[in-house]
Tab-separated table of C-alpha atoms and ligand atoms in Angstrom:
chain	number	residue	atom	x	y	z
A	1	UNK	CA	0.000	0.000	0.000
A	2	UNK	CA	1.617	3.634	-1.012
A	3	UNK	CA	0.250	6.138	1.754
A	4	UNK	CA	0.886	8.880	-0.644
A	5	UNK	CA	-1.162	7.703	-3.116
A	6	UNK	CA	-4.056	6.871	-0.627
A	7	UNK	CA	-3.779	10.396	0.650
A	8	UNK	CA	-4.139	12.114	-3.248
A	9	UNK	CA	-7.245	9.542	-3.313
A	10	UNK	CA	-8.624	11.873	-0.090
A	11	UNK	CA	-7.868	14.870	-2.007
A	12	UNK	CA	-9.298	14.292	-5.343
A	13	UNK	CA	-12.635	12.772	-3.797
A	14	UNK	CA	-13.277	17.178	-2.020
A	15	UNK	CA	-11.965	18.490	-5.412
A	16	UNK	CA	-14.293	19.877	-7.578
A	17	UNK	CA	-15.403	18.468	-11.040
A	18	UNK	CA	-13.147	20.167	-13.807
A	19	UNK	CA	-10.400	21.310	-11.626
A	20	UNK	CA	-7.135	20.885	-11.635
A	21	UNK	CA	-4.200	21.084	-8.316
A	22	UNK	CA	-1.017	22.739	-8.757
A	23	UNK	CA	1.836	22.253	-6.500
A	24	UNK	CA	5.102	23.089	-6.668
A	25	UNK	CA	7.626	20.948	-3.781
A	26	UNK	CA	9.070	25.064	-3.740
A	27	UNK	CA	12.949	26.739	-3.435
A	28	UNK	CA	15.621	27.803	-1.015
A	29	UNK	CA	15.288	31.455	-0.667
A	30	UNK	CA	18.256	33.301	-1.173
A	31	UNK	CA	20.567	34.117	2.047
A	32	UNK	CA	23.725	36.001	0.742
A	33	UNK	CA	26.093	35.943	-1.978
A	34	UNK	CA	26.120	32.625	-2.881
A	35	UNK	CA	24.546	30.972	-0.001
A	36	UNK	CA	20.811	30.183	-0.113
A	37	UNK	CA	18.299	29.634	3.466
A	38	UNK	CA	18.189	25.467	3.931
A	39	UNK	CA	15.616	23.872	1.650
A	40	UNK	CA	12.374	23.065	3.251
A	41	UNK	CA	9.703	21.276	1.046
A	42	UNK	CA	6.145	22.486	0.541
A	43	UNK	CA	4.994	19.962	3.788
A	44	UNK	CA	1.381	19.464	1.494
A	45	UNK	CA	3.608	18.350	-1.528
A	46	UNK	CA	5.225	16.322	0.717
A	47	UNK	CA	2.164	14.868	2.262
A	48	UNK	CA	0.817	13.459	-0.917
A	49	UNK	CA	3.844	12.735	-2.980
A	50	UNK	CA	6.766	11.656	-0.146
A	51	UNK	CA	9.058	13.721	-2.678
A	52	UNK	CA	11.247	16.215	-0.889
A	53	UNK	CA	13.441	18.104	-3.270
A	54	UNK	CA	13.369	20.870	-4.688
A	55	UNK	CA	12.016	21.799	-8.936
A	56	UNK	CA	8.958	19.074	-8.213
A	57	UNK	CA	5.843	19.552	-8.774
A	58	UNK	CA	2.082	17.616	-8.868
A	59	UNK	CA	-0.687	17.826	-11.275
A	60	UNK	CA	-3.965	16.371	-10.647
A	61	UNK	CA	-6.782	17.242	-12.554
A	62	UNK	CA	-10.656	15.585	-12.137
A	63	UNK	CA	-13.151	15.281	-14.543
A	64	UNK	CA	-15.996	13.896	-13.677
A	65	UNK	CA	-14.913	9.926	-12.312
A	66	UNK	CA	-11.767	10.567	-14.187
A	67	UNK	CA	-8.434	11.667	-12.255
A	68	UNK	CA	-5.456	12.036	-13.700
A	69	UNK	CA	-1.784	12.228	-11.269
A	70	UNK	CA	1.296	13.539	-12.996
A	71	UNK	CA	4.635	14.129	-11.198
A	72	UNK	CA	6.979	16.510	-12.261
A	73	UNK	CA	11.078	15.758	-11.610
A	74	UNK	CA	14.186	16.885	-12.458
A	75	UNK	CA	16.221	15.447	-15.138
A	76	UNK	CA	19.095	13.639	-13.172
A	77	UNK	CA	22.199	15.045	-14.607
A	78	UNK	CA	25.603	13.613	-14.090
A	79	UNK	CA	27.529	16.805	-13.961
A	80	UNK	CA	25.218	18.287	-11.175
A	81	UNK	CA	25.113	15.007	-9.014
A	82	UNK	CA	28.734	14.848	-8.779
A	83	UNK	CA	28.281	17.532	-6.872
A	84	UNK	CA	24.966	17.316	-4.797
A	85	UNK	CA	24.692	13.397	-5.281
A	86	UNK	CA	22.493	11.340	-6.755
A	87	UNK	CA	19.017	12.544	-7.965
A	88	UNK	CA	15.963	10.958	-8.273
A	89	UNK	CA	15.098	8.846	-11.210
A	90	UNK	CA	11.705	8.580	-12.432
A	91	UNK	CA	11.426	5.186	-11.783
A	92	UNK	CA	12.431	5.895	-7.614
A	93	UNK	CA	10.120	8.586	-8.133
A	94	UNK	CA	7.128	6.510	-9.404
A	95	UNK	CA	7.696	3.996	-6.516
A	96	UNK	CA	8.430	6.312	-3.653
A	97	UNK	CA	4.926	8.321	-4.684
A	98	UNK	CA	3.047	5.655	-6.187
A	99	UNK	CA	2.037	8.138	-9.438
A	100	UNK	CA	3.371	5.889	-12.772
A	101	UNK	CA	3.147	9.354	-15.067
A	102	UNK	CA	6.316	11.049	-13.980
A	103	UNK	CA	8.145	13.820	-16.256
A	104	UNK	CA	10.403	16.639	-16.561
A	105	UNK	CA	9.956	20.082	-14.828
A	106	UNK	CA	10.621	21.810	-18.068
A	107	UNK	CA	7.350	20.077	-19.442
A	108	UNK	CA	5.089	21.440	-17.105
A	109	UNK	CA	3.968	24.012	-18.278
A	110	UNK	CA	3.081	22.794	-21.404
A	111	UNK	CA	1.272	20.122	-19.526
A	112	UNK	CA	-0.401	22.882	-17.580
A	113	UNK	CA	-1.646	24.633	-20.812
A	114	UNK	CA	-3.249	21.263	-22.256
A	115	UNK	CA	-5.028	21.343	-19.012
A	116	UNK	CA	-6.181	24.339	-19.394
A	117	UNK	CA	-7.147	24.685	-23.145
A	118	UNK	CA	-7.880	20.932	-23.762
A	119	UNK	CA	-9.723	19.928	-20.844
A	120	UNK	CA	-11.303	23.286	-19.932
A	121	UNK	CA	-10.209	22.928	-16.309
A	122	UNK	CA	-12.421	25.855	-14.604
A	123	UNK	CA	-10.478	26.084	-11.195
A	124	UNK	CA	-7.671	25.373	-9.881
A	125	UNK	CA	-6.794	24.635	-6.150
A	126	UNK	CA	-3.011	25.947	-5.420
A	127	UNK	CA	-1.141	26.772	-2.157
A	128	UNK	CA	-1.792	30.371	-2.263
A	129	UNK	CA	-1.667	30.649	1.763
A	130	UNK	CA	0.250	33.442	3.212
A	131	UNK	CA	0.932	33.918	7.015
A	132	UNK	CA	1.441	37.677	7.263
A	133	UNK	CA	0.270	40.282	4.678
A	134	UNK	CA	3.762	41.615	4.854
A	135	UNK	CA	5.288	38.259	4.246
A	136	UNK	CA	7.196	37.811	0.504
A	137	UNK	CA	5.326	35.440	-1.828
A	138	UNK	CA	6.961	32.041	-1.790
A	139	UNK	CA	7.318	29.675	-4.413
A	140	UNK	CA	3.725	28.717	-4.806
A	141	UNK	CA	2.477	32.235	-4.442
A	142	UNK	CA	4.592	33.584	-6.561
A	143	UNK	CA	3.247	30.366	-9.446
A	144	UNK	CA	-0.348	30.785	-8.966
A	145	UNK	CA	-0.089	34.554	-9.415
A	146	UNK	CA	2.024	33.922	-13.056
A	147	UNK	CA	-0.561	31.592	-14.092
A	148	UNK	CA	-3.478	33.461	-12.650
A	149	UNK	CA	-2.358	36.288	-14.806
A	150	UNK	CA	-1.993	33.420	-17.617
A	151	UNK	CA	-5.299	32.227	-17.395
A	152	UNK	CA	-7.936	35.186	-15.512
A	153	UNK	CA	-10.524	33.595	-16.164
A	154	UNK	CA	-9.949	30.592	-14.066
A	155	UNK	CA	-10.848	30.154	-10.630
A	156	UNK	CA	-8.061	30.264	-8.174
A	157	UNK	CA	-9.089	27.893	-5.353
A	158	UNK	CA	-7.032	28.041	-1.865
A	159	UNK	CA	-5.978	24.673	-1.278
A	160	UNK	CA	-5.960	24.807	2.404
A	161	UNK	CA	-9.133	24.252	3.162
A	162	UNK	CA	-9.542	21.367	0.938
A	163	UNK	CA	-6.162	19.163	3.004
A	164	UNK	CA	-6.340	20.961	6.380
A	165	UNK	CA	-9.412	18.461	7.704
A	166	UNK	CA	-7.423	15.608	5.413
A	167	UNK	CA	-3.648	16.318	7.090
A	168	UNK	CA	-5.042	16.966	10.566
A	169	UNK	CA	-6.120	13.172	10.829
A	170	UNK	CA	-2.825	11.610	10.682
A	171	UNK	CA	-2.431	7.929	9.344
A	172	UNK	CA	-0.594	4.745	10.507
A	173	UNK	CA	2.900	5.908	9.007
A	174	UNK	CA	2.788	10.024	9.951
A	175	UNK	CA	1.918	8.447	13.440
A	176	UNK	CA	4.561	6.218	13.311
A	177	UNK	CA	7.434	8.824	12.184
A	178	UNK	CA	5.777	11.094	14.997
A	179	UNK	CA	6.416	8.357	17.786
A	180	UNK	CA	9.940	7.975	16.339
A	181	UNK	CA	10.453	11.905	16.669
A	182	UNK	CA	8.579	11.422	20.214
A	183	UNK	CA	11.342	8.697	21.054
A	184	UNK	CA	14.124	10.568	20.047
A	185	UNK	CA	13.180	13.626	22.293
A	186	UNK	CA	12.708	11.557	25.409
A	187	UNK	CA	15.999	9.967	25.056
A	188	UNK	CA	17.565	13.250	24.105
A	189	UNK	CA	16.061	14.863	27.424
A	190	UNK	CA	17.011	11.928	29.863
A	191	UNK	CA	20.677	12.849	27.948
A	192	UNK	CA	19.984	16.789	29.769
A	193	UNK	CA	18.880	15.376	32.810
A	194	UNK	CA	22.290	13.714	33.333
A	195	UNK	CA	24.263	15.996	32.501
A	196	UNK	CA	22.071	19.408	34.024
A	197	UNK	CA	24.379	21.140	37.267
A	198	UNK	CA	24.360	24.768	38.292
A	199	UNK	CA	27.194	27.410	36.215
A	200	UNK	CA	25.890	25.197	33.107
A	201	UNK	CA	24.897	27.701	30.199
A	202	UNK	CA	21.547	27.774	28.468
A	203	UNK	CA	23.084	27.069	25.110
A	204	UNK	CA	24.902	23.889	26.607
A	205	UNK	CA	21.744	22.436	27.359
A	206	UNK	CA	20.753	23.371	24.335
A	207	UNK	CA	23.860	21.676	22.632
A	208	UNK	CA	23.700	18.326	24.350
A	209	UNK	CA	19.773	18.248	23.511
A	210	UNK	CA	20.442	18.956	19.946
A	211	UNK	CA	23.414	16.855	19.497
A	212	UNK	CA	21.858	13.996	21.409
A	213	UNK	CA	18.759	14.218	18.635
A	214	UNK	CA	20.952	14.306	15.441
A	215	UNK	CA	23.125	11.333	16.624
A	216	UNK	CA	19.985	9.549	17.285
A	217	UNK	CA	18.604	10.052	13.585
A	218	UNK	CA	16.918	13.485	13.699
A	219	UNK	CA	17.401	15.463	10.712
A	220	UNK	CA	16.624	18.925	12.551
A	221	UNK	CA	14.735	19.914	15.469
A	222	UNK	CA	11.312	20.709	15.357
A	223	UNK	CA	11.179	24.302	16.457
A	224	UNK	CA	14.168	26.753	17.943
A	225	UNK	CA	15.321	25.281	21.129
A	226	UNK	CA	14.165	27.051	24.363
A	227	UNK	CA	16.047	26.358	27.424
A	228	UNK	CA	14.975	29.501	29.353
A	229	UNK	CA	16.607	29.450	33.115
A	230	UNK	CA	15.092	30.688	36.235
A	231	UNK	CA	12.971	34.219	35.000
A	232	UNK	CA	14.513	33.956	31.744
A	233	UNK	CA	10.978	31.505	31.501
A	234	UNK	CA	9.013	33.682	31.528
A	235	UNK	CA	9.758	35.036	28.333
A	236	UNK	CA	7.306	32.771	26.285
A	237	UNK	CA	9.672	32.895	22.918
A	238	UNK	CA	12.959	33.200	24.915
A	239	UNK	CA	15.393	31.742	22.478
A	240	UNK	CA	18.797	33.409	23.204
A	241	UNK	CA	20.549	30.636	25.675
A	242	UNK	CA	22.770	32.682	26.682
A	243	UNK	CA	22.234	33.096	30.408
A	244	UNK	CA	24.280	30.893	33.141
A	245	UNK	CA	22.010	28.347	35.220
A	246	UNK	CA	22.544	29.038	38.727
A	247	UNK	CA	22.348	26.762	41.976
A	248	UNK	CA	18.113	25.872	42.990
A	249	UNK	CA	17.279	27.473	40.008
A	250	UNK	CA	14.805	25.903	37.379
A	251	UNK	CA	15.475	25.425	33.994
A	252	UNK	CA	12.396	25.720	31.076
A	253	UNK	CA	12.721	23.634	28.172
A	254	UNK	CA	10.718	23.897	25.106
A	255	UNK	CA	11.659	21.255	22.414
A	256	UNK	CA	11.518	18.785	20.073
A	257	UNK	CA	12.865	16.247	17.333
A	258	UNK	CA	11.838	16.420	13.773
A	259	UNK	CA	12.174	13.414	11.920
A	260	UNK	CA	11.463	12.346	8.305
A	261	UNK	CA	9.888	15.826	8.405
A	262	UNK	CA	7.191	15.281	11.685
A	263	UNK	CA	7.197	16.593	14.951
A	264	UNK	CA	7.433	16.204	18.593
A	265	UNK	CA	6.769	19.137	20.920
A	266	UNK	CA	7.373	18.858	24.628
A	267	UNK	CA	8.338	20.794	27.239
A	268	UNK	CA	9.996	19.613	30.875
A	269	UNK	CA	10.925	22.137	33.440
A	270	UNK	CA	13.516	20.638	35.913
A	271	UNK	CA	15.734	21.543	38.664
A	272	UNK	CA	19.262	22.855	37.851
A	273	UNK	CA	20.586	21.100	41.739
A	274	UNK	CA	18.300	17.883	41.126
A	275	UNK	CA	15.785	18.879	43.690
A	276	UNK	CA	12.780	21.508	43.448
A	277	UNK	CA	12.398	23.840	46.439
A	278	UNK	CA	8.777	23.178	48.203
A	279	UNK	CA	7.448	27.209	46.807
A	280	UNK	CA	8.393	25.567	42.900
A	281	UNK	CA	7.187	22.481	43.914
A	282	UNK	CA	3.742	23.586	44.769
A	283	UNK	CA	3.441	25.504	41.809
A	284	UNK	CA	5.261	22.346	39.631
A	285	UNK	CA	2.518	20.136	40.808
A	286	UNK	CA	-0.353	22.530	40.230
A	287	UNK	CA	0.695	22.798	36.556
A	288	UNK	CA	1.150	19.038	36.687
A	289	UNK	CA	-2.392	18.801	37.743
A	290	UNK	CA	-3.866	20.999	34.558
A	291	UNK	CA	-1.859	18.964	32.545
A	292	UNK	CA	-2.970	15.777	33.408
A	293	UNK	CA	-6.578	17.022	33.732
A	294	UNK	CA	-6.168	18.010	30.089
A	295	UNK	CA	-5.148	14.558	29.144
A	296	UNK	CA	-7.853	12.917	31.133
A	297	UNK	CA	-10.833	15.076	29.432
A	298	UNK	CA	-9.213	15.177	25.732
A	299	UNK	CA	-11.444	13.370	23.701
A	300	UNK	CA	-13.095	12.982	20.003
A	301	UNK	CA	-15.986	15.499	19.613
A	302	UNK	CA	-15.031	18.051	22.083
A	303	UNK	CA	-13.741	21.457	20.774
A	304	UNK	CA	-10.248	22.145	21.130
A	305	UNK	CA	-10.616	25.432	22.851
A	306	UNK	CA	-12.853	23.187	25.785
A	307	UNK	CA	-9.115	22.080	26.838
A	308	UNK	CA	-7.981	25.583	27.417
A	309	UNK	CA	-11.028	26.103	29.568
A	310	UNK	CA	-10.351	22.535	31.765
A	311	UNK	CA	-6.797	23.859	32.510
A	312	UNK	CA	-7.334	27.156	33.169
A	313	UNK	CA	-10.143	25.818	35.835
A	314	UNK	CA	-7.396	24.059	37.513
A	315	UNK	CA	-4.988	26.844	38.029
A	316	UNK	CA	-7.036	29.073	38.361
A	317	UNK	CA	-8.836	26.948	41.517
A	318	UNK	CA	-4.688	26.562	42.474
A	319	UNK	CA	-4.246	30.217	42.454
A	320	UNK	CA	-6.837	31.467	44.339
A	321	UNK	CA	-6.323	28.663	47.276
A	322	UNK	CA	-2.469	29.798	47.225
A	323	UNK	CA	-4.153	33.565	47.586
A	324	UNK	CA	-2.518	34.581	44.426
A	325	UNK	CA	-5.130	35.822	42.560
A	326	UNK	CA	-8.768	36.770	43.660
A	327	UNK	CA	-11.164	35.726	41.016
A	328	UNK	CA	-10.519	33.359	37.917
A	329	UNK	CA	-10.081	36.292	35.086
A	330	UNK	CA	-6.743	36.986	36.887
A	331	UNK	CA	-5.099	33.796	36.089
A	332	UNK	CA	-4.048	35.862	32.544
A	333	UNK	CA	-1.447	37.247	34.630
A	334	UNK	CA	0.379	33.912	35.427
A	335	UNK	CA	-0.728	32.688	31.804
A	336	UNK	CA	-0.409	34.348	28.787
A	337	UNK	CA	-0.728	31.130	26.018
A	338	UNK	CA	-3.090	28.706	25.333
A	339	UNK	CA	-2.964	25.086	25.890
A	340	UNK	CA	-3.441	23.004	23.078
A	341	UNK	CA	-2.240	22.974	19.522
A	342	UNK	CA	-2.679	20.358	16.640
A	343	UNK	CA	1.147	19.066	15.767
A	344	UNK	CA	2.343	17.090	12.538
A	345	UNK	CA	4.537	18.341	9.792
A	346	UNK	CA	4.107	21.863	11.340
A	347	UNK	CA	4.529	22.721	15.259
A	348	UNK	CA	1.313	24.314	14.958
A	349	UNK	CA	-0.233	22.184	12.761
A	350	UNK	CA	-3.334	22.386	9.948
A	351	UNK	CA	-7.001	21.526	11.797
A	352	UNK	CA	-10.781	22.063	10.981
A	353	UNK	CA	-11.890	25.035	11.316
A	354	UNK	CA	-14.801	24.192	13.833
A	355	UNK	CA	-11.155	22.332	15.799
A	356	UNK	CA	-13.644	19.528	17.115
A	357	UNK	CA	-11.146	16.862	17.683
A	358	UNK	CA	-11.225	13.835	15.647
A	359	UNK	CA	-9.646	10.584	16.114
A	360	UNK	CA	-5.961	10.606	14.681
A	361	UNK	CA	-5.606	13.978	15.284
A	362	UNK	CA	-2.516	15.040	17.667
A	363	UNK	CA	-2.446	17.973	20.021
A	364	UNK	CA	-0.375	19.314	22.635
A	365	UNK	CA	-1.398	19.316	26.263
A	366	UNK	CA	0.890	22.220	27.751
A	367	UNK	CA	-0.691	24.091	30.854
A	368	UNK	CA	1.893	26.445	31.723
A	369	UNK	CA	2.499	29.215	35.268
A	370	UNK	CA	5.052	32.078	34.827
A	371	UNK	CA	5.832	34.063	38.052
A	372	UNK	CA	8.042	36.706	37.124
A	373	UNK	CA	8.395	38.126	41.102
A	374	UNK	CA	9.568	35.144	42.069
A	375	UNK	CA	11.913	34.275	39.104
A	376	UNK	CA	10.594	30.911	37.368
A	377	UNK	CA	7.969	29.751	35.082
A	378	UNK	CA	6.500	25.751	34.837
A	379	UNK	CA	5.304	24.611	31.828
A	380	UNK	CA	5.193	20.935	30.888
A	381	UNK	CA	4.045	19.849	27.837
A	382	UNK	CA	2.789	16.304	25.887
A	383	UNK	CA	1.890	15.182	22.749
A	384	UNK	CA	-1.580	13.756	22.463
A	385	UNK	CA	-2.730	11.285	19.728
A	386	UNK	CA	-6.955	11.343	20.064
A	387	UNK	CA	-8.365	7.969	19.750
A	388	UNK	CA	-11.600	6.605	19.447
A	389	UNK	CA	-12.689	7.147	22.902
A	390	UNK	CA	-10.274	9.348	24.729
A	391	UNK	CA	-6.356	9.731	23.975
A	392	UNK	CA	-3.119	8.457	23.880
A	393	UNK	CA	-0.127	10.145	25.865
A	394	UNK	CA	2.279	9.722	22.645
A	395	UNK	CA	4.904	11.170	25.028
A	396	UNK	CA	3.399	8.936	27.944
A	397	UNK	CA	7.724	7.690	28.586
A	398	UNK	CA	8.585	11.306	29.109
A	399	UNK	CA	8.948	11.671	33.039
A	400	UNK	CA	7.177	13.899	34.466
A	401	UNK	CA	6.602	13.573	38.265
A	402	UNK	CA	8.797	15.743	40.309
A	403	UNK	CA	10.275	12.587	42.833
A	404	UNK	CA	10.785	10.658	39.054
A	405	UNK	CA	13.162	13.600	38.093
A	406	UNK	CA	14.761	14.410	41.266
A	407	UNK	CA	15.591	9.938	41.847
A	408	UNK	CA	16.503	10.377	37.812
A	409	UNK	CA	18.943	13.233	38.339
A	410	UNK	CA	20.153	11.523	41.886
A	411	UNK	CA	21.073	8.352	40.308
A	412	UNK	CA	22.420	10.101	37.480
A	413	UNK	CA	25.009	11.863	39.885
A	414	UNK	CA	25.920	8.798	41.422
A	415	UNK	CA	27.084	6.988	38.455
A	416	UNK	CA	29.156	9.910	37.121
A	417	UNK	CA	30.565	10.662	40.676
A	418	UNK	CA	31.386	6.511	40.533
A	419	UNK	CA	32.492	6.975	37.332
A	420	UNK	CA	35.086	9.419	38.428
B	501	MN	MN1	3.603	23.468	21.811
């Protein structure tokens, strides 16, 4: 079975009759000089081809019962691959995506103008989706505005909405490169726990995180690293690593492995000394509470934003027995983010837009107190997968307790001090 090609088959069946999709696998933008940003394919070309190099592109068109899947490569040419390596031939390329009509790039657009004047395709569904209004077109952009100008009178059709129900269900392979990424991260972090001590740097932890992912298989990581010590935390995009971690401090970490282009995202706050003081241990195990309360209600049919609520609930009850905030509307104060997120090729990943959870989606579950007086901020985060009647902790092997760190750190001491 090709999941690719079941995946196109999910696609096709939403498109309309006499349409035609355009996507293009996309380009490095340019850095400097001669230097170009790292190559990141178009993660819906991706999705339903399992192609992931750059000058690609997919053509299906629908007529009535009749769809018909081309794939567009480059022509491998000796005097390039000795120096970028081997390229895709179109026979790897039919296998990997399961399409058996594979050509050149420089036909497309001749194959594009058949479409269109032949087999009077009235609209065609592109990746046309841009973030920011300020943002540069990219690749696609940049296409479906040549060939809208091209061709005015056809309909150009987002395709977002058309694969962001289809890629926020994930199937039995994206789940299984998603544990893999999940796996990598919790080894990676037991690798921090070890080797975590006071007068360590931010970036350190950073390093041995990172390093510990790529030697375990990870291509990149999933997001920018945070490891945000003591009130550096509360920061909620604190990415500079620069700080030093000091003794009964706590150090945030926000994190993850990306692997065969999926995600993990999980965040661990632990104790630079190997013990939390009882003040961040109440708070620890109040934000422990939310998150496990999130994990316990997260099920198919409730509305993603319902999560939010159940956490919020919980600190919020916390908070006001601690005496730190009056009346629930005050918790804002102590938590500025939401608490759940759908993850997959992207971090934040593509949903419905009612966000009604389905099973085979996965969120995040990452409840979250920063208490900038006092110098720290908690957050600990998991990946959820929702099943059929409630979820699965994907990141279930991820410690979490506070005594499971502190007798993890402990024993970790002990066996470097007996190593030395
Ligand atoms: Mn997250």
């Amino acid at each position: 079975m090709n999941y690719y090609a079941e995946r196109r088959k999910k696609i096709a069946a939403v498109m309309s009759d006499r349409s035609a999709l355009i996507l293009y696998s996309g380009a490095a933008p340019h850095f400097s000089e001669d230097e170009y940003f790292p190559f990141e394919v178009n993660h819906h070309f991706h999705w339903m081809t399992g192609m992931d190099r750059p000058k690609q592109a997919l053509m299906i068109r629908k007529n009535g019962e009749k769809v018909t899947e081309i794939l567009f490569i480059e022509e491998p040419d000796p005097g390039m691959e000795r120096w970028i390596g081997k390229m895709p031939t179109k026979e790897q390329a039919a296998q990997t995506s399961g399409i058996s009509d594979v050509r050149l790039i420089g036909d497309m657009d001749s194959v594009i103008g058949q479409a269109m004047d032949r087999f009077g395709v009235e609209r065609l569904y592109m990746d046309v989706y841009r973030y920011d209004i300020t943002d540069l077109a990219d690749y696609n952009l940049a296409q479906a505005l040549r060939l809208q100008q091209l061709y005015p009178a056809v309909l150009l059709s987002p395709l977002r909405p058309l694969i962001a129900p289809l890629r926020a269900v994930k199937d039995e392979e994206e789940l299984r490169l998603m544990r893999r990424a999940g796996e990598i991260t919790r080894q990676s972090l037991e690798e921090v726990m070890r080797r975590l001590c006071p007068g360590m740097k931010e970036y350190q932890v950073q390093a041995v995180f990172e390093g510990s992912c790529r030697y375990l298989g990870a291509e990149a990581q999933a997001f920018p690293t945070i490891a945000a010590g003591g009130k550096n935390a509360c920061s909620m995009h604190y990415e500079e690593n620069r700080d030093v971690l000091s003794e009964g401090s706590l150090i945030l970490l926000d994190l993850g492995a990306k692997y065969h282009h999926y995600c993990s995202d999980i965040s661990r706050t632990y104790p630079v000394s190997g013990t939390f003081t009882p003040r961040q241990r109440e708070i620890y195990d109040l934000v422990l509470a939310a998150n496990r309360a999130v994990a316990e209600a997260a099920a198919p049919g409730m509305q993603i934003s319902k999560l939010g609520e159940i956490a919020d609930q919980v600190l919020a009850d916390g908070l006001i027995a601690m005496g730190m905030i009056g009346k629930p509307e005050e918790l804002r104060k102590y938590l500025p983010h939401g608490v759940s997120h759908p993850l997959g090729m992207d971090t934040h990943d593509l949903m419905t837009a009612d966000g009604i959870l389905q099973p085979g989606w996965v969120i995040t579950d990452e409840p979250g107190l920063y208490i900038d007086e006092e110098g720290f901020g908690i957050r600990i985060e998991d990946d959820l997968l929702i099943t059929e009647d409630g979820c699965e902790v994907l990141s279930a092997g991820i410690i979490k307790e506070a005594e499971e760190i502190e007798e993890f750190m402990k024993k970790a001491r002990l066996r470097s001090g007996e190593e030395a």
